[in-house]
Amino acid sequence: MSIGPATAPTSGAARRRSHRALRPARLALIALVGVLGAGAALAQSAPSLDPAAVPTELRGWIDWVRHDDTRAACPLVSGVDPAQPNGRACAWPGPLAIDAARDGARFAQRWTLYARAAVALPGEAATWPQAVTVNGAAQPVVACPDGRPCVFLAAGAHEVRGRIDWSTRPESLVVPPGTGIVELALDGSRVFPLERSPDRVWLGRAAEAVREADSLSLVVHRRLADGVPALLETRVELRVTGAGREERLGAPLPEGFAPTRLDGDVPARLDGAGQLIAQVRPGVHRLILTARATAPLTQVTAPAVGAPWPAEEVWSFAADPQLRVVELSGPPAIDASQAGVPGELAMLPAYAMGAGTTLSVSERSRGLSDQDQNRLRLSRELWFDFDGGGASFRDRVSGEMLRGWRLDVAPPFALARAEGPGGPLLVTSGREAGWSGVEVRERQLALTAAGRIEGGRTIPVGGWQETFDAVETTLMLPPGYLLYAAPGADSAGGAWVERWTLLDLFAVAFIALLAFWLGRLALALPVAVLVVLGYFELGAALLWLVLLALAAALAVRSLPEGLPRRIANGARLVLVALLALFALPFAASQLTRALYPQLEPTQATASEFVVRRRSDSGEPLPAAPPPEISMMAEATVADDASKLAVRGGVVGSQANVLTRYALDARVQAGGGDPDWTWRAYRLGWSGPVTPAQTVRLVVSPPWLTRTVRVLTVVLLAFVIVMLAGVDWRRRLRLGAAALAPTVLAGLVLAPAVAGAQS
């Protein structure tokens, strides 16, 4: 069966039968076209298929096979994958002719297209093409996805013409991308050579056009920073009107300064003679020129730059008290806020500097004075170990560093890790035996450090070998421990002694006095011990019931026989019953916490511990002593620049990245920090806190806390029995009977000290 270029059937059933019959031939044709196309691609030749190379029976199907691939006939772009969007060039622009006058321009360009495509026209939104024709026929202009004017053209050769109208001729005109040759005529005269960029040609301006006058005014502020070397930052604000142009601003640097950096949002450069040249356009623009002093700073004279440089400048001086204390003389000081000094310079002393004015810098002293000390604050979290043998701490040190540039801790503190704003810091040995610390390089300090404290209950307040303006410590005690007092602390919020007020002491004395009137020492002593030990545990309800029950018992004893006494006795029995009723949950709570301190309610929801780092064997890694190493930083110093240039962009700076440690240095990660809270106490110190200042933590161990809680329950039961009016001897027997099993149960059921599994 032979296949020719016959017309495909049009009826439904017949068409389906014909397609099934033609399917093998169609696949063969597609394969053949693919092979021919691949061969053409390998040969880097035009991909157009030569009909003579196709069998006669298949030539009529070429257009049908290529129907969905409109770019198949487009030439390949050398070195680009044909499957990429830019792999084929379907539109080839010819020379673009532009004839520009004072009221508009006319353009003409030839295009060769291998497939239907959108062709860009000269102009943009402000210079939109009008009266566009293609091969002499009018053609609508549409906006392409990038906003440029476009026309859609079919495959073939076309000549596109049009015009652009304007009231004032622009300085430049956008040309279609890919256009290599532009023939420009201005006011009838051909311009050659052209000034152009890849997508724009510069037209200049018409001599007769009405335009805004060219003007340029400068506002100059300088910042002179004392240092080694001294740095001079010149900030120039350019206010430009008129046409775009190149301006020569003069030599802005004073004698004794070499340029190091030039930033700005317009193209600018420094030539070999130190002249600042900028390509300006209408608007407000900024340039920042940084220079360094080539000699120690003793005086500086404002240069006489000349127009358009202002006759008077505002100079701000940034002193460096760590280096030296200086005194300035020469120009008059001015109010920076009234002189329009930028915000970051407004806090510095300002001076009015005219051409030739000399600013003298007199050195009064070198370095910092004894009064200039580091201004640091310490915030600490301190976790006591469950066995009471040591503690873990986590410190946050903040403030301003003025001297030293190293922070060390002394025994019993041992630093395990430290971290600054830039990441982990290397812990190294200090200048004294047992000291460990880190080097800091930020003046505004923000340091986080963690470590261990081994030893007794008397510890240094800060631990660091620095004087702090203020210290705040949050002390976390494990279950069963209580803080009674912290001698040496300015405040100890939550400590047992700190919680007592004058009103509390009066209440205890009044209750003890009532008990003494009622039963002498036999009753006053147990009541006083009960109220003192359990004042903050009993609660207001139990204390009021004890007080009222004592008062009712005294009333029964004082009143004569009769109705008033019977009423008082009834009130006493009711109050004693209520006291016993309220005492039951209190006793249960106290005995439970005495036997199982870990059931004590926590003050914050947190996991008990952060898992410590472990070695491959599963054992915790030991805390290694800090290595004694020397830390070296590498910095790159640029050579003196005689010429600087900047392309238009955002004004800014780029910090140099320094290598802080040697490549083989191992920065300590430390162990895990505790993250639990049962009882938290806040200790505070105000005013200077010296390294020698200590604090003693009076802490109740678990056995003492358990004994006090059990004793509080026993005394409360004894007082209830006494107030109930039981016979004296019987009261003693009942007290002993109640005390013995309670003590025995406490000894038998007292849990052993729990420890984490190794």
mmCIF file of N, CA, C and O in Angstrom, residues 168-248:
data_model
loop_
_atom_site.group_PDB
_atom_site.id
_atom_site.type_symbol
_atom_site.label_atom_id
_atom_site.label_comp_id
_atom_site.label_asym_id
_atom_site.label_seq_id
_atom_site.Cartn_x
_atom_site.Cartn_y
_atom_site.Cartn_z
ATOM 1 N N THR A 168 9.267 67.176 25.036
ATOM 2 C CA THR A 168 10.681 67.458 25.291
ATOM 3 C C THR A 168 11.466 66.196 24.997
ATOM 4 O O THR A 168 11.130 65.119 25.509
ATOM 5 N N ARG A 169 12.455 66.315 24.187
ATOM 6 C CA ARG A 169 13.193 65.137 23.782
ATOM 7 C C ARG A 169 13.885 64.506 24.989
ATOM 8 O O ARG A 169 14.601 65.190 25.740
ATOM 9 N N PRO A 170 13.690 63.196 25.207
ATOM 10 C CA PRO A 170 14.356 62.529 26.340
ATOM 11 C C PRO A 170 15.852 62.389 26.091
ATOM 12 O O PRO A 170 16.336 62.521 24.962
ATOM 13 N N GLU A 171 16.563 62.099 27.168
ATOM 14 C CA GLU A 171 18.004 61.937 27.056
ATOM 15 C C GLU A 171 18.369 60.621 26.387
ATOM 16 O O GLU A 171 19.447 60.490 25.808
ATOM 17 N N SER A 172 17.490 59.608 26.473
ATOM 18 C CA SER A 172 17.796 58.306 25.893
ATOM 19 C C SER A 172 16.507 57.666 25.421
ATOM 20 O O SER A 172 15.400 58.070 25.797
ATOM 21 N N LEU A 173 16.660 56.633 24.602
ATOM 22 C CA LEU A 173 15.522 55.920 24.042
ATOM 23 C C LEU A 173 15.822 54.428 24.117
ATOM 24 O O LEU A 173 16.925 53.988 23.759
ATOM 25 N N VAL A 174 14.831 53.668 24.571
ATOM 26 C CA VAL A 174 14.994 52.217 24.674
ATOM 27 C C VAL A 174 14.899 51.611 23.281
ATOM 28 O O VAL A 174 14.010 51.950 22.497
ATOM 29 N N VAL A 175 15.833 50.681 22.969
ATOM 30 C CA VAL A 175 15.839 50.002 21.679
ATOM 31 C C VAL A 175 15.526 48.532 21.902
ATOM 32 O O VAL A 175 15.730 47.994 22.999
ATOM 33 N N PRO A 176 15.019 47.826 20.896
ATOM 34 C CA PRO A 176 14.681 46.406 21.055
ATOM 35 C C PRO A 176 15.910 45.592 21.433
ATOM 36 O O PRO A 176 17.020 45.854 20.949
ATOM 37 N N PRO A 177 15.739 44.593 22.300
ATOM 38 C CA PRO A 177 16.883 43.755 22.675
ATOM 39 C C PRO A 177 17.402 42.984 21.475
ATOM 40 O O PRO A 177 16.653 42.539 20.612
ATOM 41 N N GLY A 178 18.696 42.813 21.415
ATOM 42 C CA GLY A 178 19.317 42.085 20.330
ATOM 43 C C GLY A 178 19.673 42.939 19.134
ATOM 44 O O GLY A 178 20.310 42.448 18.192
ATOM 45 N N THR A 179 19.270 44.183 19.153
ATOM 46 C CA THR A 179 19.574 45.063 18.026
ATOM 47 C C THR A 179 21.049 45.445 18.079
ATOM 48 O O THR A 179 21.512 46.049 19.048
ATOM 49 N N GLY A 180 21.768 45.107 17.023
ATOM 50 C CA GLY A 180 23.202 45.366 17.023
ATOM 51 C C GLY A 180 23.580 46.678 16.364
ATOM 52 O O GLY A 180 24.540 47.327 16.781
ATOM 53 N N ILE A 181 22.863 47.074 15.340
ATOM 54 C CA ILE A 181 23.220 48.281 14.589
ATOM 55 C C ILE A 181 22.108 49.310 14.752
ATOM 56 O O ILE A 181 20.929 49.013 14.511
ATOM 57 N N VAL A 182 22.471 50.497 15.183
ATOM 58 C CA VAL A 182 21.533 51.612 15.321
ATOM 59 C C VAL A 182 22.089 52.778 14.516
ATOM 60 O O VAL A 182 23.244 53.196 14.713
ATOM 61 N N GLU A 183 21.279 53.287 13.601
ATOM 62 C CA GLU A 183 21.640 54.460 12.809
ATOM 63 C C GLU A 183 20.823 55.634 13.337
ATOM 64 O O GLU A 183 19.601 55.669 13.190
ATOM 65 N N LEU A 184 21.505 56.594 13.973
ATOM 66 C CA LEU A 184 20.841 57.694 14.673
ATOM 67 C C LEU A 184 21.122 59.005 13.955
ATOM 68 O O LEU A 184 22.264 59.307 13.594
ATOM 69 N N ALA A 185 20.038 59.770 13.777
ATOM 70 C CA ALA A 185 20.135 61.132 13.257
ATOM 71 C C ALA A 185 19.414 62.057 14.212
ATOM 72 O O ALA A 185 18.270 61.804 14.600
ATOM 73 N N LEU A 186 20.091 63.151 14.643
ATOM 74 C CA LEU A 186 19.516 64.144 15.544
ATOM 75 C C LEU A 186 19.372 65.453 14.798
ATOM 76 O O LEU A 186 20.377 66.020 14.302
ATOM 77 N N ASP A 187 18.123 65.910 14.691
ATOM 78 C CA ASP A 187 17.814 67.171 14.003
ATOM 79 C C ASP A 187 18.388 67.172 12.579
ATOM 80 O O ASP A 187 18.949 68.164 12.098
ATOM 81 N N GLY A 188 18.319 66.001 11.917
ATOM 82 C CA GLY A 188 18.766 65.886 10.538
ATOM 83 C C GLY A 188 20.226 65.573 10.365
ATOM 84 O O GLY A 188 20.685 65.331 9.235
ATOM 85 N N SER A 189 21.019 65.560 11.428
ATOM 86 C CA SER A 189 22.455 65.283 11.333
ATOM 87 C C SER A 189 22.731 63.902 11.911
ATOM 88 O O SER A 189 22.284 63.582 13.035
ATOM 89 N N ARG A 190 23.476 63.102 11.164
ATOM 90 C CA ARG A 190 23.784 61.759 11.628
ATOM 91 C C ARG A 190 24.789 61.823 12.776
ATOM 92 O O ARG A 190 25.733 62.638 12.745
ATOM 93 N N VAL A 191 24.587 60.962 13.778
ATOM 94 C CA VAL A 191 25.443 60.912 14.967
ATOM 95 C C VAL A 191 26.284 59.650 14.890
ATOM 96 O O VAL A 191 25.750 58.533 14.771
ATOM 97 N N PHE A 192 27.611 59.833 14.940
ATOM 98 C CA PHE A 192 28.511 58.698 14.960
ATOM 99 C C PHE A 192 29.840 59.149 15.564
ATOM 100 O O PHE A 192 30.336 60.217 15.191
ATOM 101 N N PRO A 193 30.413 58.427 16.497
ATOM 102 C CA PRO A 193 29.910 57.169 17.052
ATOM 103 C C PRO A 193 28.783 57.401 18.052
ATOM 104 O O PRO A 193 28.604 58.519 18.555
ATOM 105 N N LEU A 194 28.054 56.355 18.377
ATOM 106 C CA LEU A 194 26.921 56.447 19.285
ATOM 107 C C LEU A 194 27.361 56.201 20.723
ATOM 108 O O LEU A 194 28.340 55.496 20.982
ATOM 109 N N GLU A 195 26.607 56.772 21.647
ATOM 110 C CA GLU A 195 26.736 56.449 23.067
ATOM 111 C C GLU A 195 25.514 55.626 23.446
ATOM 112 O O GLU A 195 24.391 56.135 23.442
ATOM 113 N N ARG A 196 25.734 54.343 23.714
ATOM 114 C CA ARG A 196 24.596 53.469 23.974
ATOM 115 C C ARG A 196 24.990 52.360 24.930
ATOM 116 O O ARG A 196 26.172 52.077 25.158
ATOM 117 N N SER A 197 23.964 51.741 25.507
ATOM 118 C CA SER A 197 24.096 50.546 26.324
ATOM 119 C C SER A 197 23.383 49.421 25.583
ATOM 120 O O SER A 197 22.810 49.652 24.512
ATOM 121 N N PRO A 198 23.379 48.175 26.090
ATOM 122 C CA PRO A 198 22.738 47.089 25.346
ATOM 123 C C PRO A 198 21.279 47.349 24.986
ATOM 124 O O PRO A 198 20.812 46.871 23.952
ATOM 125 N N ASP A 199 20.535 48.080 25.802
ATOM 126 C CA ASP A 199 19.113 48.274 25.511
ATOM 127 C C ASP A 199 18.710 49.748 25.431
ATOM 128 O O ASP A 199 17.525 50.072 25.503
ATOM 129 N N ARG A 200 19.675 50.662 25.282
ATOM 130 C CA ARG A 200 19.322 52.087 25.303
ATOM 131 C C ARG A 200 20.347 52.863 24.477
ATOM 132 O O ARG A 200 21.541 52.558 24.517
ATOM 133 N N VAL A 201 19.847 53.854 23.734
ATOM 134 C CA VAL A 201 20.710 54.740 22.971
ATOM 135 C C VAL A 201 20.489 56.158 23.487
ATOM 136 O O VAL A 201 19.359 56.569 23.770
ATOM 137 N N TRP A 202 21.595 56.897 23.682
ATOM 138 C CA TRP A 202 21.518 58.237 24.252
ATOM 139 C C TRP A 202 21.311 59.256 23.135
ATOM 140 O O TRP A 202 22.046 59.285 22.151
ATOM 141 N N LEU A 203 20.295 60.111 23.348
ATOM 142 C CA LEU A 203 19.934 61.108 22.343
ATOM 143 C C LEU A 203 20.511 62.483 22.641
ATOM 144 O O LEU A 203 20.484 63.368 21.778
ATOM 145 N N GLY A 204 20.977 62.696 23.861
ATOM 146 C CA GLY A 204 21.411 64.046 24.225
ATOM 147 C C GLY A 204 20.201 64.944 24.405
ATOM 148 O O GLY A 204 19.135 64.515 24.841
ATOM 149 N N ARG A 205 20.310 66.216 24.062
ATOM 150 C CA ARG A 205 19.181 67.124 24.174
ATOM 151 C C ARG A 205 19.222 68.127 23.024
ATOM 152 O O ARG A 205 20.275 68.436 22.468
ATOM 153 N N ALA A 206 18.057 68.605 22.663
ATOM 154 C CA ALA A 206 17.955 69.579 21.569
ATOM 155 C C ALA A 206 18.415 70.950 22.045
ATOM 156 O O ALA A 206 18.067 71.389 23.142
ATOM 157 N N ALA A 207 19.184 71.614 21.207
ATOM 158 C CA ALA A 207 19.710 72.923 21.612
ATOM 159 C C ALA A 207 18.599 73.931 21.799
ATOM 160 O O ALA A 207 18.694 74.838 22.620
ATOM 161 N N GLU A 208 17.528 73.808 21.012
ATOM 162 C CA GLU A 208 16.466 74.808 21.095
ATOM 163 C C GLU A 208 15.372 74.414 22.075
ATOM 164 O O GLU A 208 14.415 75.153 22.267
ATOM 165 N N ALA A 209 15.464 73.205 22.653
ATOM 166 C CA ALA A 209 14.372 72.729 23.514
ATOM 167 C C ALA A 209 14.330 73.533 24.810
ATOM 168 O O ALA A 209 15.358 73.920 25.364
ATOM 169 N N VAL A 210 13.149 73.765 25.280
ATOM 170 C CA VAL A 210 12.959 74.437 26.560
ATOM 171 C C VAL A 210 13.200 73.410 27.653
ATOM 172 O O VAL A 210 12.526 72.377 27.713
ATOM 173 N N ARG A 211 14.142 73.637 28.510
ATOM 174 C CA ARG A 211 14.515 72.652 29.507
ATOM 175 C C ARG A 211 14.808 73.354 30.824
ATOM 176 O O ARG A 211 15.001 74.571 30.872
ATOM 177 N N GLU A 212 14.875 72.532 31.857
ATOM 178 C CA GLU A 212 15.240 73.037 33.173
ATOM 179 C C GLU A 212 16.736 73.309 33.198
ATOM 180 O O GLU A 212 17.534 72.540 32.665
ATOM 181 N N ALA A 213 17.100 74.400 33.810
ATOM 182 C CA ALA A 213 18.508 74.786 33.828
ATOM 183 C C ALA A 213 19.328 73.770 34.616
ATOM 184 O O ALA A 213 18.877 73.206 35.614
ATOM 185 N N ASP A 214 20.556 73.544 34.153
ATOM 186 C CA ASP A 214 21.473 72.661 34.864
ATOM 187 C C ASP A 214 21.939 73.345 36.143
ATOM 188 O O ASP A 214 22.411 74.482 36.116
ATOM 189 N N SER A 215 21.792 72.636 37.237
ATOM 190 C CA SER A 215 22.283 73.168 38.512
ATOM 191 C C SER A 215 22.735 72.003 39.376
ATOM 192 O O SER A 215 22.258 70.876 39.235
ATOM 193 N N LEU A 216 23.652 72.301 40.262
ATOM 194 C CA LEU A 216 24.203 71.291 41.172
ATOM 195 C C LEU A 216 24.573 71.972 42.473
ATOM 196 O O LEU A 216 25.316 72.957 42.479
ATOM 197 N N SER A 217 24.010 71.447 43.562
ATOM 198 C CA SER A 217 24.375 71.943 44.892
ATOM 199 C C SER A 217 24.764 70.757 45.760
ATOM 200 O O SER A 217 24.209 69.665 45.627
ATOM 201 N N LEU A 218 25.739 70.992 46.635
ATOM 202 C CA LEU A 218 26.273 69.937 47.486
ATOM 203 C C LEU A 218 26.068 70.291 48.949
ATOM 204 O O LEU A 218 26.185 71.455 49.345
ATOM 205 N N VAL A 219 25.748 69.272 49.752
ATOM 206 C CA VAL A 219 25.732 69.385 51.216
ATOM 207 C C VAL A 219 26.725 68.356 51.729
ATOM 208 O O VAL A 219 26.613 67.160 51.424
ATOM 209 N N VAL A 220 27.719 68.807 52.498
ATOM 210 C CA VAL A 220 28.823 67.945 52.916
ATOM 211 C C VAL A 220 28.848 67.855 54.437
ATOM 212 O O VAL A 220 28.803 68.876 55.134
ATOM 213 N N HIS A 221 28.892 66.614 54.944
ATOM 214 C CA HIS A 221 29.126 66.346 56.362
ATOM 215 C C HIS A 221 30.288 65.368 56.458
ATOM 216 O O HIS A 221 30.379 64.416 55.677
ATOM 217 N N ARG A 222 31.167 65.636 57.400
ATOM 218 C CA ARG A 222 32.320 64.747 57.583
ATOM 219 C C ARG A 222 32.332 64.209 59.010
ATOM 220 O O ARG A 222 31.934 64.901 59.956
ATOM 221 N N ARG A 223 32.810 62.976 59.119
ATOM 222 C CA ARG A 223 32.974 62.326 60.435
ATOM 223 C C ARG A 223 34.445 61.947 60.581
ATOM 224 O O ARG A 223 34.952 61.099 59.845
ATOM 225 N N LEU A 224 35.112 62.580 61.533
ATOM 226 C CA LEU A 224 36.519 62.313 61.814
ATOM 227 C C LEU A 224 36.589 61.437 63.057
ATOM 228 O O LEU A 224 36.198 61.859 64.144
ATOM 229 N N ALA A 225 37.052 60.200 62.893
ATOM 230 C CA ALA A 225 37.108 59.233 63.991
ATOM 231 C C ALA A 225 38.548 59.043 64.424
ATOM 232 O O ALA A 225 39.412 58.677 63.604
ATOM 233 N N ASP A 226 38.818 59.303 65.682
ATOM 234 C CA ASP A 226 40.160 59.103 66.219
ATOM 235 C C ASP A 226 40.457 57.615 66.304
ATOM 236 O O ASP A 226 39.582 56.807 66.619
ATOM 237 N N GLY A 227 41.665 57.225 66.016
ATOM 238 C CA GLY A 227 42.039 55.821 66.056
ATOM 239 C C GLY A 227 43.399 55.610 65.451
ATOM 240 O O GLY A 227 44.145 56.554 65.182
ATOM 241 N N VAL A 228 43.741 54.332 65.256
ATOM 242 C CA VAL A 228 45.006 53.962 64.630
ATOM 243 C C VAL A 228 44.695 53.077 63.431
ATOM 244 O O VAL A 228 44.485 51.889 63.557
ATOM 245 N N PRO A 229 44.606 53.649 62.210
ATOM 246 C CA PRO A 229 44.754 55.080 61.914
ATOM 247 C C PRO A 229 43.439 55.821 62.115
ATOM 248 O O PRO A 229 42.383 55.198 62.251
ATOM 249 N N ALA A 230 43.520 57.136 62.097
ATOM 250 C CA ALA A 230 42.305 57.952 62.122
ATOM 251 C C ALA A 230 41.588 57.832 60.780
ATOM 252 O O ALA A 230 42.215 57.709 59.729
ATOM 253 N N LEU A 231 40.253 57.833 60.828
ATOM 254 C CA LEU A 231 39.438 57.676 59.628
ATOM 255 C C LEU A 231 38.597 58.923 59.408
ATOM 256 O O LEU A 231 38.054 59.495 60.366
ATOM 257 N N LEU A 232 38.512 59.337 58.137
ATOM 258 C CA LEU A 232 37.698 60.486 57.755
ATOM 259 C C LEU A 232 36.640 60.005 56.764
ATOM 260 O O LEU A 232 36.973 59.495 55.693
ATOM 261 N N GLU A 233 35.383 60.155 57.158
ATOM 262 C CA GLU A 233 34.266 59.759 56.295
ATOM 263 C C GLU A 233 33.578 61.023 55.786
ATOM 264 O O GLU A 233 33.065 61.819 56.580
ATOM 265 N N THR A 234 33.585 61.210 54.459
ATOM 266 C CA THR A 234 32.992 62.388 53.827
ATOM 267 C C THR A 234 31.679 61.987 53.184
ATOM 268 O O THR A 234 31.657 61.127 52.298
ATOM 269 N N ARG A 235 30.585 62.571 53.627
ATOM 270 C CA ARG A 235 29.255 62.284 53.097
ATOM 271 C C ARG A 235 28.810 63.480 52.255
ATOM 272 O O ARG A 235 28.658 64.587 52.777
ATOM 273 N N VAL A 236 28.609 63.213 50.973
ATOM 274 C CA VAL A 236 28.249 64.268 50.024
ATOM 275 C C VAL A 236 26.832 64.006 49.536
ATOM 276 O O VAL A 236 26.532 62.913 49.036
ATOM 277 N N GLU A 237 25.966 64.987 49.685
ATOM 278 C CA GLU A 237 24.607 64.916 49.148
ATOM 279 C C GLU A 237 24.529 65.821 47.924
ATOM 280 O O GLU A 237 24.767 67.024 48.013
ATOM 281 N N LEU A 238 24.216 65.234 46.757
ATOM 282 C CA LEU A 238 24.163 65.967 45.494
ATOM 283 C C LEU A 238 22.706 66.232 45.138
ATOM 284 O O LEU A 238 21.912 65.286 45.042
ATOM 285 N N ARG A 239 22.373 67.478 44.920
ATOM 286 C CA ARG A 239 21.032 67.876 44.497
ATOM 287 C C ARG A 239 21.147 68.421 43.077
ATOM 288 O O ARG A 239 21.699 69.501 42.855
ATOM 289 N N VAL A 240 20.632 67.649 42.107
ATOM 290 C CA VAL A 240 20.899 67.876 40.691
ATOM 291 C C VAL A 240 19.600 68.211 39.982
ATOM 292 O O VAL A 240 18.554 67.583 40.232
ATOM 293 N N THR A 241 19.651 69.185 39.087
ATOM 294 C CA THR A 241 18.560 69.480 38.152
ATOM 295 C C THR A 241 19.145 69.599 36.753
ATOM 296 O O THR A 241 20.357 69.754 36.570
ATOM 297 N N GLY A 242 18.274 69.520 35.745
ATOM 298 C CA GLY A 242 18.714 69.632 34.371
ATOM 299 C C GLY A 242 18.948 68.273 33.753
ATOM 300 O O GLY A 242 18.304 67.278 34.111
ATOM 301 N N ALA A 243 19.841 68.206 32.802
ATOM 302 C CA ALA A 243 20.104 66.985 32.054
ATOM 303 C C ALA A 243 21.149 66.145 32.761
ATOM 304 O O ALA A 243 21.920 66.629 33.591
ATOM 305 N N GLY A 244 21.181 64.863 32.411
ATOM 306 C CA GLY A 244 22.222 64.004 32.906
ATOM 307 C C GLY A 244 23.566 64.394 32.315
ATOM 308 O O GLY A 244 23.684 64.695 31.130
ATOM 309 N N ARG A 245 24.612 64.357 33.157
ATOM 310 C CA ARG A 245 25.906 64.847 32.715
ATOM 311 C C ARG A 245 26.979 64.346 33.681
ATOM 312 O O ARG A 245 26.668 63.761 34.724
ATOM 313 N N GLU A 246 28.198 64.591 33.312
ATOM 314 C CA GLU A 246 29.333 64.256 34.166
ATOM 315 C C GLU A 246 29.847 65.534 34.809
ATOM 316 O O GLU A 246 30.093 66.532 34.128
ATOM 317 N N GLU A 247 30.005 65.479 36.144
ATOM 318 C CA GLU A 247 30.450 66.653 36.889
ATOM 319 C C GLU A 247 31.768 66.340 37.581
ATOM 320 O O GLU A 247 31.967 65.256 38.131
ATOM 321 N N ARG A 248 32.658 67.328 37.576
ATOM 322 C CA ARG A 248 33.930 67.235 38.289
ATOM 323 C C ARG A 248 33.777 68.039 39.580
ATOM 324 O O ARG A 248 33.603 69.256 39.557
#
